[in-house]
Amino acid sequence: MIAHIAKSATGSPLHFGWKDGNYGLEPVLFEGQMSSDFLQDFVSTCKGKSVCNNTCLCQDGWKWHVEQHKCIWDCQCPNGIQCIGPGICGCSTNCHQGTCWNGQCECFEGYTGQDCSHYNPNIMANKDVSVGMNLGGLSYYSSELKFVDIAKLSQSWITQRTSGPNANKWDTHEQHLVNWRNDGYPASLPDNMRLGKLMLRDTIGLYAPNGNYTLLYDGEGDISFRFAHEHIMYNGKGRMVIYINEGKAGVELILSKTNPANPVRNVRFIMPGFEDRYAKFPFYPPFLETIKRYSELRYMDFLHTNGHTPEPTTWDNRRKQEHHTNTGSEGAAIEHMTDLSNRIGANPWFNMPHAADDNFITQFAKLVEKTLRNDLKIYIEYSNEVWNGIFRQTHYSQEQGTKLHLDLNSRKAGMRYYNKRSSEIMQIWKTVFGSQPDKIVPVWAWQTGYQDYTRQAIEDLGNRTRNFKAIAITGYFDCNNFAGKHAAEMLNMSNIQMETYCNNQISQSESSFQYYMDLAKKHGLKLLMYEGGPSIMEGSAIAHGISHEDVTNKAIAFNRDQRIKSVVNNLLEAWYKIVKNDPQNSSPGGLFNYFSSTGTPSKYGSWGMLEYTGQDPGTVPKYVATQSFITRHYSHNSVDIPCSFLQLTTLGYGCFLQKRGALNWRCAVTDDDGVTWSYYADVGNTGDTLVLDGFNPTTHTVYVRSVNKIGVNNYHSMDTRTVNTWKT
């Protein structure tokens, strides 16, 4: 399928148009006269928002503008308010901490009011919660779908030949022959070459939704797809709609031509149902729902901290929003991280790239100061595990420390370079935030498993400890490494026996927590956890690539079993008792950072709390244990907004408790501004919070979700014209 407008052979009375087909609009040949001038006008002005029938018939939300000779947004907005999208009105006021959508400000977590300017932390689900989350990295094969624009999660370009001896080769590795733009798109293509990139590897039909994906792009060229089971529904200039219902191998986007005078760029590949909203609401709602109760998000993998490139990392070569992808060793754009933290009200934890120069650090800090909401704190750490030999940053620090003659021993030279460079970085951040010193939390971290080595490292820091506010450690449990040293024994254990074995390790965790709590207090610092949770796997898989399938399967099965709940809970409670409750370790101390949010289990570990975005979290023991802990210790927090209302012309819709102290939430409609209400049928959600998500006036459908005490959602809808019965 090629994303351009085609024309029949010269002199033929047949031309391409569109008709209603089984999947929506389908291309069809029709008879009639169409001048070449009109065809050119169609190609250059309709811009993929219309169908051709000897004129441009604009889609819903668009209208034909005679003078401009193109389809423009069509809105019926009051009081001169402008359109901000097809059929979408702007707002009469500036949305200070929110996003304008169809005449109303949709506020970020913790903000209310018509213009989202009133801050009320008491309505936030993550208020004061001592649990944070390490987000997964971005890749074309990741099971964590963060963005509704899948192009942000696409592979880097590969080169392919259309003919010749390498025509069937997957990647000819000839990127050096391409004239690249700064945004990562080709300015031109050599003869006999095309580019390809994978998206949604192992996800469509499994984790990613089936349905109508929309391709949008600027410029001129030929784009096609392969691998997935797809059907073209619409094909216009700058826009294509593709129905995809299966594709375990993923989708390969192929760029076979690009116009050097107007090259293809700004490619977006939008999930079904998000074409109108993707620019203003970029994050996938099922992803947001599972992280909304964490008070902090660690962006270590999001930034591709481990092995970050290039060296040196400068501000000019950072990853920018307009880049063709946000995957790869350069990490994602900083703006995406501040945007995500702003929306859910979670403090960001940024890991500075190991080879970043001073200007990069300064500009990073200035950008965060400018774009992050004022009520959030910022955790800053230099790289990640600079002691860990499997990561490039460790070798880099040893190289730099040796070059600076910090020690004759390369390992100690690396440790001393870490202390030197991390202190310098924290000073830069403090300078940028000079008038807001409480806003930043400089973090120092070393090798938790070797207590005396960490003691030596912090003593080497000396009076530079004043540059930091906290020590950060790990809090993993591997059940005394029974998937490694005791694998043969583990294979014969029941899940009950494995649970007991793992819980017996909690006392060791408590001893470690107490040691580091005392060490932190000795140096006048708070104690945090940068990573923690289950690490039940064969350590040799990561270190040497050696694993055994039966051991891997047993470890994965236990990570999925209900018996792991008690171990996760006991670890969280041990941390809470020793670290969070220590009177000298008040905020920002006490934060437990789980690793990690989502990931596919493998021989390298079952690190993800969830296995994929969209998994029913109520069925995941690790998720249930963590959320139950939050509910138990932070019961004053609401799991969602306490009441929700929507005004649509003369009717108003709402979900709320009928009276104070009632158990059952109800949803209702009013035609007199809430004086009287007509109640819909009970959703059957005793004790759950009901949230009104929206109303579709075309189908007369009301959408509601019930949120239980640990924040798990169930979704309900009802056609208000027919039966008073909810579909769940």
XYZ file of C-alpha atoms in Angstrom:
728
model
C 0.000 0.000 0.000
C 1.463 3.340 -1.062
C 0.531 6.591 0.656
C 0.033 8.824 -2.365
C -2.760 9.746 -4.749
C -2.646 7.756 -7.957
C -4.051 8.568 -11.398
C -4.995 6.187 -14.171
C -3.188 5.966 -17.482
C -3.312 9.028 -19.718
C -6.518 9.193 -21.742
C -8.390 6.705 -19.573
C -11.806 7.847 -18.298
C -11.198 5.948 -15.042
C -9.939 7.685 -11.927
C -9.431 6.764 -8.294
C -12.059 7.695 -5.721
C -13.429 6.153 -2.542
C -16.509 4.209 -1.554
C -17.948 2.725 1.623
C -16.513 -0.754 2.040
C -16.438 -3.521 4.616
C -13.704 -1.733 6.555
C -14.801 1.854 5.905
C -13.635 3.946 2.947
C -12.005 1.866 0.214
C -10.310 2.990 -3.016
C -12.344 2.482 -6.185
C -12.071 3.404 -9.867
C -14.880 5.579 -11.202
C -15.806 7.011 -14.601
C -15.843 10.700 -15.362
C -13.637 13.590 -16.328
C -11.085 14.893 -13.869
C -8.658 17.516 -15.100
C -5.003 17.268 -14.194
C -5.311 20.718 -12.622
C -8.043 19.469 -10.298
C -6.076 16.359 -9.422
C -3.100 18.513 -8.485
C -5.366 20.751 -6.409
C -6.764 17.681 -4.687
C -3.322 16.320 -3.914
C -2.016 19.629 -2.607
C -5.037 20.940 -0.696
C -7.314 18.181 0.559
C -4.432 16.860 2.635
C -5.946 13.528 3.467
C -9.027 14.931 5.177
C -11.473 14.402 2.330
C -12.707 12.043 -0.355
C -12.779 12.771 -4.029
C -16.024 13.077 -6.018
C -15.090 15.810 -8.532
C -14.654 18.032 -5.472
C -13.227 17.688 -1.991
C -15.857 16.186 0.295
C -14.490 16.920 3.745
C -14.723 14.461 6.598
C -16.679 15.062 9.796
C -15.172 17.953 11.712
C -13.866 19.573 8.512
C -15.466 21.880 5.948
C -14.549 23.098 2.488
C -13.180 26.637 2.318
C -13.806 28.057 -1.147
C -11.287 30.911 -1.002
C -8.512 28.837 0.565
C -9.448 25.888 -1.651
C -8.925 23.317 1.084
C -10.629 21.546 3.977
C -10.399 23.457 7.243
C -11.546 22.685 10.781
C -15.289 22.998 11.279
C -16.485 23.979 14.756
C -19.609 25.557 16.180
C -17.869 27.504 18.935
C -19.544 30.206 21.070
C -18.408 33.804 21.527
C -15.796 33.801 18.801
C -13.731 30.973 20.319
C -11.447 29.410 17.735
C -11.173 25.785 16.634
C -8.226 23.820 17.988
C -9.033 20.659 16.048
C -11.656 19.098 13.780
C -14.957 19.805 15.524
C -13.067 20.781 18.693
C -13.449 24.234 20.233
C -10.774 26.069 22.147
C -11.195 27.545 25.618
C -12.146 31.026 26.715
C -9.404 30.991 29.354
C -5.799 29.853 29.585
C -5.469 26.393 31.163
C -2.632 27.015 33.639
C -2.088 23.413 34.783
C -4.157 21.479 32.317
C -5.048 20.969 28.679
C -7.793 22.691 26.725
C -10.242 20.353 25.039
C -13.568 21.227 23.448
C -14.156 24.376 25.447
C -13.059 23.063 28.834
C -9.767 22.795 30.699
C -8.898 19.218 31.647
C -6.761 19.722 34.753
C -3.608 17.901 35.743
C -3.745 15.824 38.927
C -4.066 18.068 41.962
C -5.430 21.108 40.129
C -9.011 22.323 39.876
C -10.960 25.353 38.746
C -12.152 26.613 35.400
C -8.583 27.503 34.410
C -6.840 24.726 36.426
C -5.042 27.264 38.607
C -6.143 26.077 42.063
C -3.765 23.557 43.636
C -5.276 21.088 46.097
C -2.944 18.193 46.990
C -5.689 16.540 49.030
C -7.430 15.342 45.864
C -4.310 13.574 44.551
C -4.146 9.788 44.604
C -0.366 9.892 45.196
C -0.250 12.508 47.961
C 2.735 11.806 50.271
C 2.938 8.182 49.070
C 6.360 6.697 49.854
C 6.364 4.460 46.762
C 7.841 5.492 43.418
C 8.305 3.625 40.157
C 11.092 3.029 37.659
C 9.540 3.349 34.216
C 10.592 0.971 31.468
C 12.668 2.059 28.508
C 11.392 2.929 25.042
C 11.812 0.431 22.222
C 9.956 -0.934 19.212
C 9.511 -4.269 21.005
C 8.590 -2.971 24.468
C 5.389 -4.297 26.018
C 4.946 -0.961 27.823
C 3.007 1.294 25.460
C 3.515 4.807 26.800
C 2.474 6.935 23.818
C -0.550 6.832 21.534
C 1.795 7.919 18.729
C 3.607 4.646 18.118
C 6.203 6.355 15.895
C 7.833 7.581 19.112
C 8.447 3.910 19.955
C 9.731 2.934 16.515
C 13.054 1.406 15.541
C 15.947 3.409 14.126
C 16.033 3.387 10.333
C 17.539 0.386 8.580
C 18.668 0.465 4.939
C 17.397 -1.973 2.322
C 18.025 -2.447 -1.401
C 15.185 -2.765 -3.892
C 17.229 -4.770 -6.420
C 20.625 -6.330 -6.882
C 22.502 -8.894 -4.784
C 21.361 -7.384 -1.460
C 17.685 -7.041 -2.404
C 16.565 -9.678 0.106
C 18.826 -8.557 2.930
C 17.040 -7.259 6.037
C 19.554 -4.491 6.792
C 22.401 -3.570 4.450
C 23.940 -1.251 7.097
C 24.422 1.569 4.606
C 23.175 4.407 6.786
C 26.386 6.292 6.017
C 25.240 6.674 2.391
C 22.059 8.549 3.372
C 21.887 12.342 3.561
C 20.259 12.737 6.989
C 18.364 15.736 8.332
C 18.827 16.875 11.936
C 15.466 15.325 12.861
C 16.608 11.866 11.751
C 14.659 11.781 8.475
C 16.441 11.415 5.125
C 16.800 14.577 3.061
C 17.114 12.306 0.038
C 17.630 8.637 -0.755
C 20.305 7.032 -2.947
C 19.090 5.181 -6.018
C 17.903 1.634 -5.413
C 17.597 2.207 -1.647
C 14.687 2.356 0.745
C 14.488 2.755 4.513
C 12.531 0.664 6.980
C 11.694 0.663 10.670
C 9.779 -1.729 12.900
C 6.991 -0.763 15.276
C 4.896 -2.789 17.718
C 7.042 -5.906 17.532
C 5.210 -8.795 19.254
C 2.374 -6.498 20.339
C -0.470 -6.029 17.822
C -3.251 -8.433 18.666
C -1.459 -9.240 21.927
C -0.842 -5.989 23.839
C -1.528 -3.211 21.344
C -5.129 -2.737 20.213
C -6.500 -3.941 16.896
C -8.303 -1.419 14.732
C -7.784 1.651 12.578
C -4.281 3.077 12.879
C -3.705 6.499 11.332
C -0.483 7.464 9.580
C 0.160 11.210 9.381
C 3.192 12.857 7.807
C 4.496 16.050 6.267
C 6.286 16.228 2.939
C 6.062 14.081 -0.171
C 7.126 10.520 -0.770
C 6.045 6.898 -0.900
C 5.310 5.042 2.338
C 4.172 1.447 2.610
C 3.801 -1.228 5.279
C 4.372 -4.945 5.621
C 4.296 -7.893 8.054
C 1.050 -7.074 9.878
C -2.346 -8.226 8.606
C -3.617 -4.911 7.340
C -6.234 -3.428 5.061
C -6.005 0.074 3.649
C -9.121 2.080 4.447
C -8.085 5.537 3.353
C -5.155 6.833 1.340
C -4.652 10.571 0.957
C -1.894 13.123 0.949
C -0.235 13.162 4.335
C -2.731 10.721 5.836
C -3.481 7.033 5.632
C -5.861 4.906 7.683
C -4.952 1.228 8.005
C -7.039 -1.454 9.650
C -4.686 -3.832 11.492
C -6.015 -6.885 13.287
C -2.947 -9.037 13.824
C 0.787 -8.742 13.572
C 3.005 -10.565 16.033
C 6.018 -9.730 13.878
C 5.123 -6.072 14.207
C 4.635 -3.479 11.513
C 7.431 -2.365 9.239
C 7.098 1.149 7.857
C 8.938 1.423 4.531
C 9.997 4.749 3.044
C 10.823 4.044 -0.598
C 10.792 7.608 -1.965
C 11.171 11.083 -0.527
C 11.090 14.387 -2.386
C 14.383 16.256 -1.737
C 12.522 19.550 -2.196
C 9.878 18.534 0.366
C 11.090 15.403 2.160
C 8.883 13.139 4.248
C 9.117 14.093 7.936
C 7.091 14.373 11.134
C 5.716 10.849 10.746
C 3.083 9.883 13.300
C 1.444 6.469 13.632
C -1.585 6.896 15.866
C -3.391 4.187 17.807
C -7.079 3.600 17.050
C -9.326 6.310 18.462
C -6.646 8.901 19.233
C -6.157 10.798 15.974
C -7.897 13.944 17.204
C -6.405 13.899 20.711
C -2.853 12.588 20.307
C -1.169 16.017 20.138
C -2.754 17.319 23.340
C -3.012 13.991 25.180
C 0.079 12.058 24.076
C 0.117 9.288 26.698
C -1.800 6.027 26.413
C -4.554 6.046 29.095
C -4.050 2.404 30.245
C -0.403 3.294 30.900
C -1.348 6.356 32.956
C -3.914 4.458 35.005
C -1.352 2.027 36.400
C 1.175 4.672 37.546
C -1.095 7.388 38.955
C -0.651 6.381 42.626
C 3.150 6.710 42.677
C 4.545 9.959 44.050
C 7.717 9.768 41.955
C 8.827 8.406 38.581
C 12.439 7.430 37.952
C 13.302 8.025 34.300
C 16.553 6.045 34.264
C 15.553 3.681 31.449
C 13.386 6.340 29.777
C 16.619 8.340 29.341
C 18.563 5.213 28.334
C 21.024 6.016 31.128
C 22.891 2.712 30.894
C 25.248 3.153 27.957
C 23.879 6.572 26.993
C 25.367 8.035 23.811
C 27.035 9.971 22.335
C 30.235 10.653 24.227
C 30.467 13.495 24.971
C 26.775 14.296 25.362
C 26.140 17.919 24.429
C 22.984 20.003 24.405
C 23.071 20.220 20.619
C 23.104 16.432 20.164
C 20.409 15.663 22.728
C 17.240 13.850 21.634
C 14.624 16.374 20.531
C 10.846 16.027 20.357
C 10.738 16.263 16.573
C 13.171 13.376 16.099
C 11.843 10.449 14.079
C 11.894 8.204 17.171
C 12.447 8.417 20.910
C 14.073 4.992 21.155
C 17.795 4.327 21.054
C 20.812 5.050 23.219
C 20.295 8.831 23.101
C 17.212 8.429 25.297
C 13.867 10.170 25.001
C 13.198 13.901 24.788
C 13.279 15.639 28.167
C 9.991 17.389 27.403
C 8.117 14.074 27.406
C 9.286 13.363 30.947
C 8.312 16.728 32.389
C 4.973 16.487 30.578
C 4.248 13.069 32.084
C 5.204 14.189 35.599
C 3.075 17.320 35.226
C 0.006 15.365 34.183
C -0.046 12.860 37.038
C 1.666 15.035 39.652
C 4.650 12.718 40.187
C 8.088 14.021 41.182
C 10.638 13.229 38.443
C 13.933 11.439 39.117
C 16.446 12.307 36.393
C 19.703 10.422 35.782
C 22.306 12.658 34.166
C 24.172 10.975 31.269
C 27.651 9.847 32.267
C 29.424 11.818 29.505
C 27.266 14.965 29.627
C 29.202 18.230 29.591
C 28.481 21.146 31.922
C 26.383 23.022 29.384
C 24.144 19.980 28.862
C 23.566 19.754 32.624
C 22.877 23.494 32.849
C 20.432 23.540 29.945
C 18.710 20.368 31.191
C 18.167 22.030 34.580
C 16.920 25.265 32.989
C 14.455 23.391 30.785
C 13.075 21.508 33.791
C 12.836 24.734 35.796
C 10.846 26.284 32.951
C 8.485 23.398 32.178
C 7.907 21.462 35.427
C 4.995 22.487 37.642
C 5.999 24.338 40.799
C 4.637 21.893 43.380
C 6.917 19.025 42.295
C 10.387 18.156 43.581
C 13.215 16.910 41.348
C 15.517 14.009 42.240
C 18.914 14.229 40.525
C 21.411 11.369 40.205
C 24.613 11.076 38.206
C 24.128 8.173 35.779
C 23.199 4.787 37.304
C 25.237 2.158 39.149
C 28.580 3.582 38.102
C 30.176 0.700 40.012
C 28.478 -1.978 37.847
C 30.887 -3.501 35.325
C 28.175 -4.483 32.830
C 27.495 -0.806 32.064
C 29.513 1.536 29.868
C 29.350 4.346 32.467
C 31.470 2.302 34.880
C 34.276 1.898 32.352
C 33.964 5.563 31.384
C 34.355 6.705 35.001
C 37.397 4.477 35.447
C 38.932 5.864 32.261
C 38.325 9.441 33.366
C 39.494 8.796 36.918
C 42.685 7.173 35.676
C 43.295 10.040 33.236
C 42.959 12.506 36.129
C 45.306 10.387 38.322
C 42.658 10.042 41.026
C 44.028 6.622 42.031
C 46.442 4.012 40.722
C 43.722 1.376 41.086
C 41.254 1.791 38.200
C 38.273 0.691 40.299
C 39.035 3.250 43.008
C 39.811 5.865 40.372
C 36.320 5.274 38.954
C 34.729 5.622 42.388
C 36.568 8.870 43.018
C 35.605 10.190 39.603
C 31.972 9.392 40.426
C 32.260 11.458 43.608
C 33.940 14.298 41.740
C 31.578 14.450 38.776
C 28.378 13.870 40.729
C 29.330 16.711 43.105
C 29.925 19.034 40.154
C 26.575 18.129 38.622
C 24.688 18.789 41.845
C 26.373 22.181 42.140
C 25.157 23.090 38.651
C 21.575 22.145 39.510
C 21.790 24.115 42.755
C 22.993 27.161 40.841
C 20.083 26.981 38.395
C 17.563 26.520 41.229
C 19.307 28.992 43.519
C 16.098 30.653 44.700
C 14.322 27.296 45.147
C 16.807 25.081 47.032
C 14.082 22.836 48.454
C 12.860 21.918 44.982
C 15.805 19.654 44.127
C 16.938 16.443 45.853
C 20.552 15.609 44.893
C 21.103 11.857 45.304
C 24.309 9.885 45.917
C 24.301 6.105 45.304
C 26.826 3.283 45.380
C 26.968 -0.529 45.618
C 24.429 -1.653 48.221
C 25.552 -5.285 48.274
C 29.030 -4.345 49.543
C 28.480 -2.291 52.652
C 32.105 -1.570 53.475
C 32.837 -0.509 49.895
C 29.940 1.939 50.110
C 31.248 3.200 53.461
C 34.659 3.823 51.883
C 33.056 5.594 48.924
C 31.043 8.007 51.042
C 34.030 8.690 53.282
C 35.994 9.597 50.157
C 33.220 12.087 49.435
C 34.212 13.916 52.626
C 32.719 17.373 53.070
C 31.252 17.171 49.569
C 28.313 15.399 51.213
C 26.910 18.934 51.554
C 26.183 18.776 47.816
C 23.680 15.965 48.417
C 20.485 15.451 50.369
C 20.157 11.679 50.250
C 21.845 8.305 49.866
C 20.018 5.846 47.612
C 20.296 2.057 47.828
C 18.702 -1.033 46.312
C 16.142 -3.268 48.007
C 15.883 -6.412 45.920
C 15.084 -9.886 47.166
C 16.369 -12.937 45.289
C 15.339 -15.459 47.964
C 18.979 -16.127 48.843
C 19.720 -16.623 45.143
C 17.776 -19.864 45.019
C 17.389 -19.568 41.230
C 21.181 -19.594 41.030
C 23.023 -21.392 43.812
C 20.018 -23.514 44.805
C 18.387 -24.044 41.401
C 18.181 -27.832 41.715
C 16.457 -27.472 45.069
C 14.102 -24.788 43.751
C 12.885 -26.989 40.899
C 11.423 -29.415 43.426
C 9.788 -26.755 45.597
C 6.095 -25.959 45.696
C 5.070 -22.315 45.502
C 4.230 -22.425 49.216
C 7.762 -23.608 49.985
C 9.224 -20.933 47.726
C 7.162 -18.282 49.502
C 8.548 -19.397 52.860
C 12.091 -19.487 51.496
C 11.752 -15.929 50.176
C 10.174 -14.544 53.332
C 13.086 -15.929 55.327
C 15.286 -13.399 53.512
C 13.313 -10.394 54.783
C 15.385 -10.291 57.978
C 18.502 -9.804 55.823
C 16.759 -6.942 54.044
C 15.912 -5.379 57.393
C 19.555 -5.562 58.470
C 20.646 -3.897 55.233
C 18.037 -1.154 55.587
C 19.132 -0.466 59.164
C 22.825 -0.338 58.239
C 22.246 2.229 55.521
C 19.787 4.198 57.629
C 22.503 4.569 60.258
C 25.112 5.432 57.611
C 22.879 8.120 56.117
C 22.201 9.701 59.512
C 25.919 9.653 60.338
C 26.550 11.853 57.307
C 23.483 14.048 57.781
C 21.649 12.603 54.775
C 18.257 11.054 54.091
C 17.846 7.473 52.852
C 16.028 6.527 49.640
C 15.748 3.434 47.483
C 16.535 3.835 43.792
C 15.496 0.290 42.833
C 13.820 -2.580 44.649
C 11.503 -5.557 44.326
C 11.791 -9.187 43.188
C 14.987 -10.266 41.406
C 14.327 -13.994 41.205
C 16.350 -15.269 38.239
C 19.631 -16.895 37.323
C 22.274 -14.236 37.791
C 24.448 -15.976 35.210
C 21.944 -15.031 32.492
C 22.836 -11.342 32.770
C 26.504 -11.804 33.632
C 27.390 -14.543 31.143
C 24.295 -15.301 29.047
C 24.012 -18.738 30.654
C 20.581 -19.953 31.732
C 18.479 -23.090 32.016
C 14.976 -23.182 30.605
C 13.436 -25.165 33.459
C 14.855 -22.761 36.055
C 13.719 -19.739 34.029
C 10.186 -21.122 33.709
C 10.018 -21.902 37.429
C 11.174 -18.388 38.353
C 8.684 -16.764 35.969
C 5.854 -18.920 37.310
C 6.587 -17.879 40.901
C 6.693 -14.204 39.892
C 3.155 -14.684 38.563
C 1.871 -16.705 41.506
C -0.316 -15.378 44.323
C 2.333 -16.522 46.813
C 4.677 -13.715 45.821
C 2.227 -11.171 47.231
C 3.265 -11.793 50.825
C 6.963 -11.399 49.968
C 6.440 -8.068 48.164
C 4.239 -6.884 51.020
C 6.736 -7.912 53.703
C 9.573 -6.140 51.892
C 7.530 -2.933 51.658
C 6.543 -3.175 55.313
C 10.156 -3.754 56.404
C 11.231 -0.618 54.542
C 8.319 1.358 55.973
C 9.100 0.284 59.545
C 12.847 0.915 59.474
C 13.306 3.714 56.942
C 10.052 5.551 56.293
C 9.129 5.678 59.982
C 12.537 6.839 61.200
C 11.906 10.309 62.695
C 15.211 11.576 61.272
C 14.318 10.414 57.766
C 11.413 12.696 56.967
C 10.630 13.753 53.396
C 12.319 13.497 50.961
C 13.620 10.418 52.783
C 11.814 7.081 52.850
C 10.994 6.722 49.157
C 10.802 3.090 47.933
C 11.402 2.911 44.170
C 10.017 -0.280 42.638
C 11.800 -1.703 39.583
C 10.082 -1.694 37.218
C 6.676 -0.698 35.869
C 6.241 -3.087 32.925
C 8.337 -5.716 31.188
C 8.122 -9.090 29.497
C 9.497 -11.891 31.725
C 12.492 -13.776 30.375
C 15.661 -15.547 31.462
C 16.988 -12.079 32.351
C 14.342 -11.635 35.025
C 10.705 -10.817 35.693
C 11.390 -7.198 36.550
C 8.093 -5.739 35.393
C 5.327 -5.353 37.942
C 3.021 -5.742 34.937
C 3.926 -7.832 31.905
C 2.287 -5.518 29.377
C 0.253 -2.336 29.184
C -3.413 -3.218 29.314
C -2.961 -6.307 31.476
C -5.732 -6.501 34.071
C -3.824 -5.208 37.120
C -6.279 -6.812 39.514
C -4.977 -10.221 38.400
C -1.280 -9.384 38.963
C -0.105 -10.357 42.479
C 2.889 -7.977 42.561
C 0.667 -5.070 41.533
C -2.069 -5.965 44.020
C 0.470 -6.276 46.866
C 1.982 -2.859 46.131
C -1.347 -1.082 45.699
C -2.730 -2.721 48.841
C 0.286 -1.411 50.752
C -0.422 2.114 49.458
C -4.103 1.863 50.387
C -3.268 0.553 53.853
C -0.798 3.318 54.725
C -2.354 6.182 52.768
C -6.050 5.513 53.231
C -6.730 9.263 53.371
C -5.910 9.521 49.657
C -8.717 9.243 47.131
C -8.278 6.599 44.444
C -9.764 8.996 41.899
C -11.738 12.236 41.689
C -14.448 12.298 44.401
C -17.235 13.361 42.022
C -17.410 13.976 38.294
C -19.806 15.999 36.161
C -20.278 16.873 32.500
C -22.476 19.597 31.016
C -23.748 19.059 27.467
C -26.206 21.676 26.126
C -29.242 21.564 28.441
C -28.368 18.245 30.067
C -25.882 17.516 32.805
C -24.420 14.140 33.724
C -22.710 13.139 36.943
C -21.467 10.328 39.189
C -21.425 10.931 42.942
C -22.438 9.679 46.375
C -26.115 10.416 46.984
C -25.415 11.439 50.561
C -22.482 11.676 52.929
C -21.545 8.291 54.363
C -23.315 6.304 51.664
C -21.547 3.248 50.250
C -22.971 3.177 46.745
C -22.052 5.702 44.115
C -24.717 6.524 41.536
C -24.725 8.118 38.097
C -27.560 10.351 36.940
C -28.753 12.977 34.460
C -30.305 16.395 35.145
C -32.064 18.978 32.981
C -32.375 21.696 35.643
C -28.748 22.347 36.640
C -28.715 19.683 39.334
C -31.861 20.640 41.231
C -33.312 17.216 40.463
C -31.628 14.086 39.144
C -32.863 11.023 37.255
C -30.733 8.090 38.362
C -29.423 5.380 36.086
C -29.377 1.749 37.150
C -26.906 0.775 39.855
C -23.569 -0.278 38.358
C -23.164 -2.796 41.175
C -19.966 -1.365 42.555
C -20.495 -1.332 46.312
C -17.651 0.593 47.919
C -16.018 1.553 44.602
C -15.636 5.104 43.326
C -17.580 5.869 40.139
C -16.024 8.256 37.628
C -17.882 9.724 34.662
C -15.462 9.476 31.745
C -17.692 10.986 29.078
C -20.851 11.045 26.996
C -21.113 10.463 23.241
C -24.013 12.593 21.928
C -24.024 10.754 18.593
C -24.633 7.322 20.106
C -26.219 8.638 23.336
C -23.760 6.498 25.271
C -22.541 7.347 28.755
C -19.125 5.995 29.793
C -18.293 5.277 33.427
C -15.524 3.472 35.271
C -15.589 2.060 38.761
C -12.354 2.304 40.739
C -11.821 -0.084 43.640
C -9.873 0.565 46.824
C -6.501 -0.268 45.262
C -7.080 1.861 42.169
C -8.056 -0.894 39.703
C -10.574 0.207 37.068
C -13.569 -1.546 35.540
C -15.299 0.070 32.578
C -19.027 0.418 31.938
C -21.160 1.956 29.196
C -24.875 2.386 28.557
C -27.015 3.548 25.641
C -29.348 5.981 27.397
C -31.993 5.758 24.643
C -32.750 2.077 24.980
C -32.245 -0.005 28.089
C -31.280 1.097 31.561
C -28.601 -1.599 31.728
C -24.836 -1.238 31.921
C -22.389 -3.124 29.719
C -19.161 -3.989 31.535
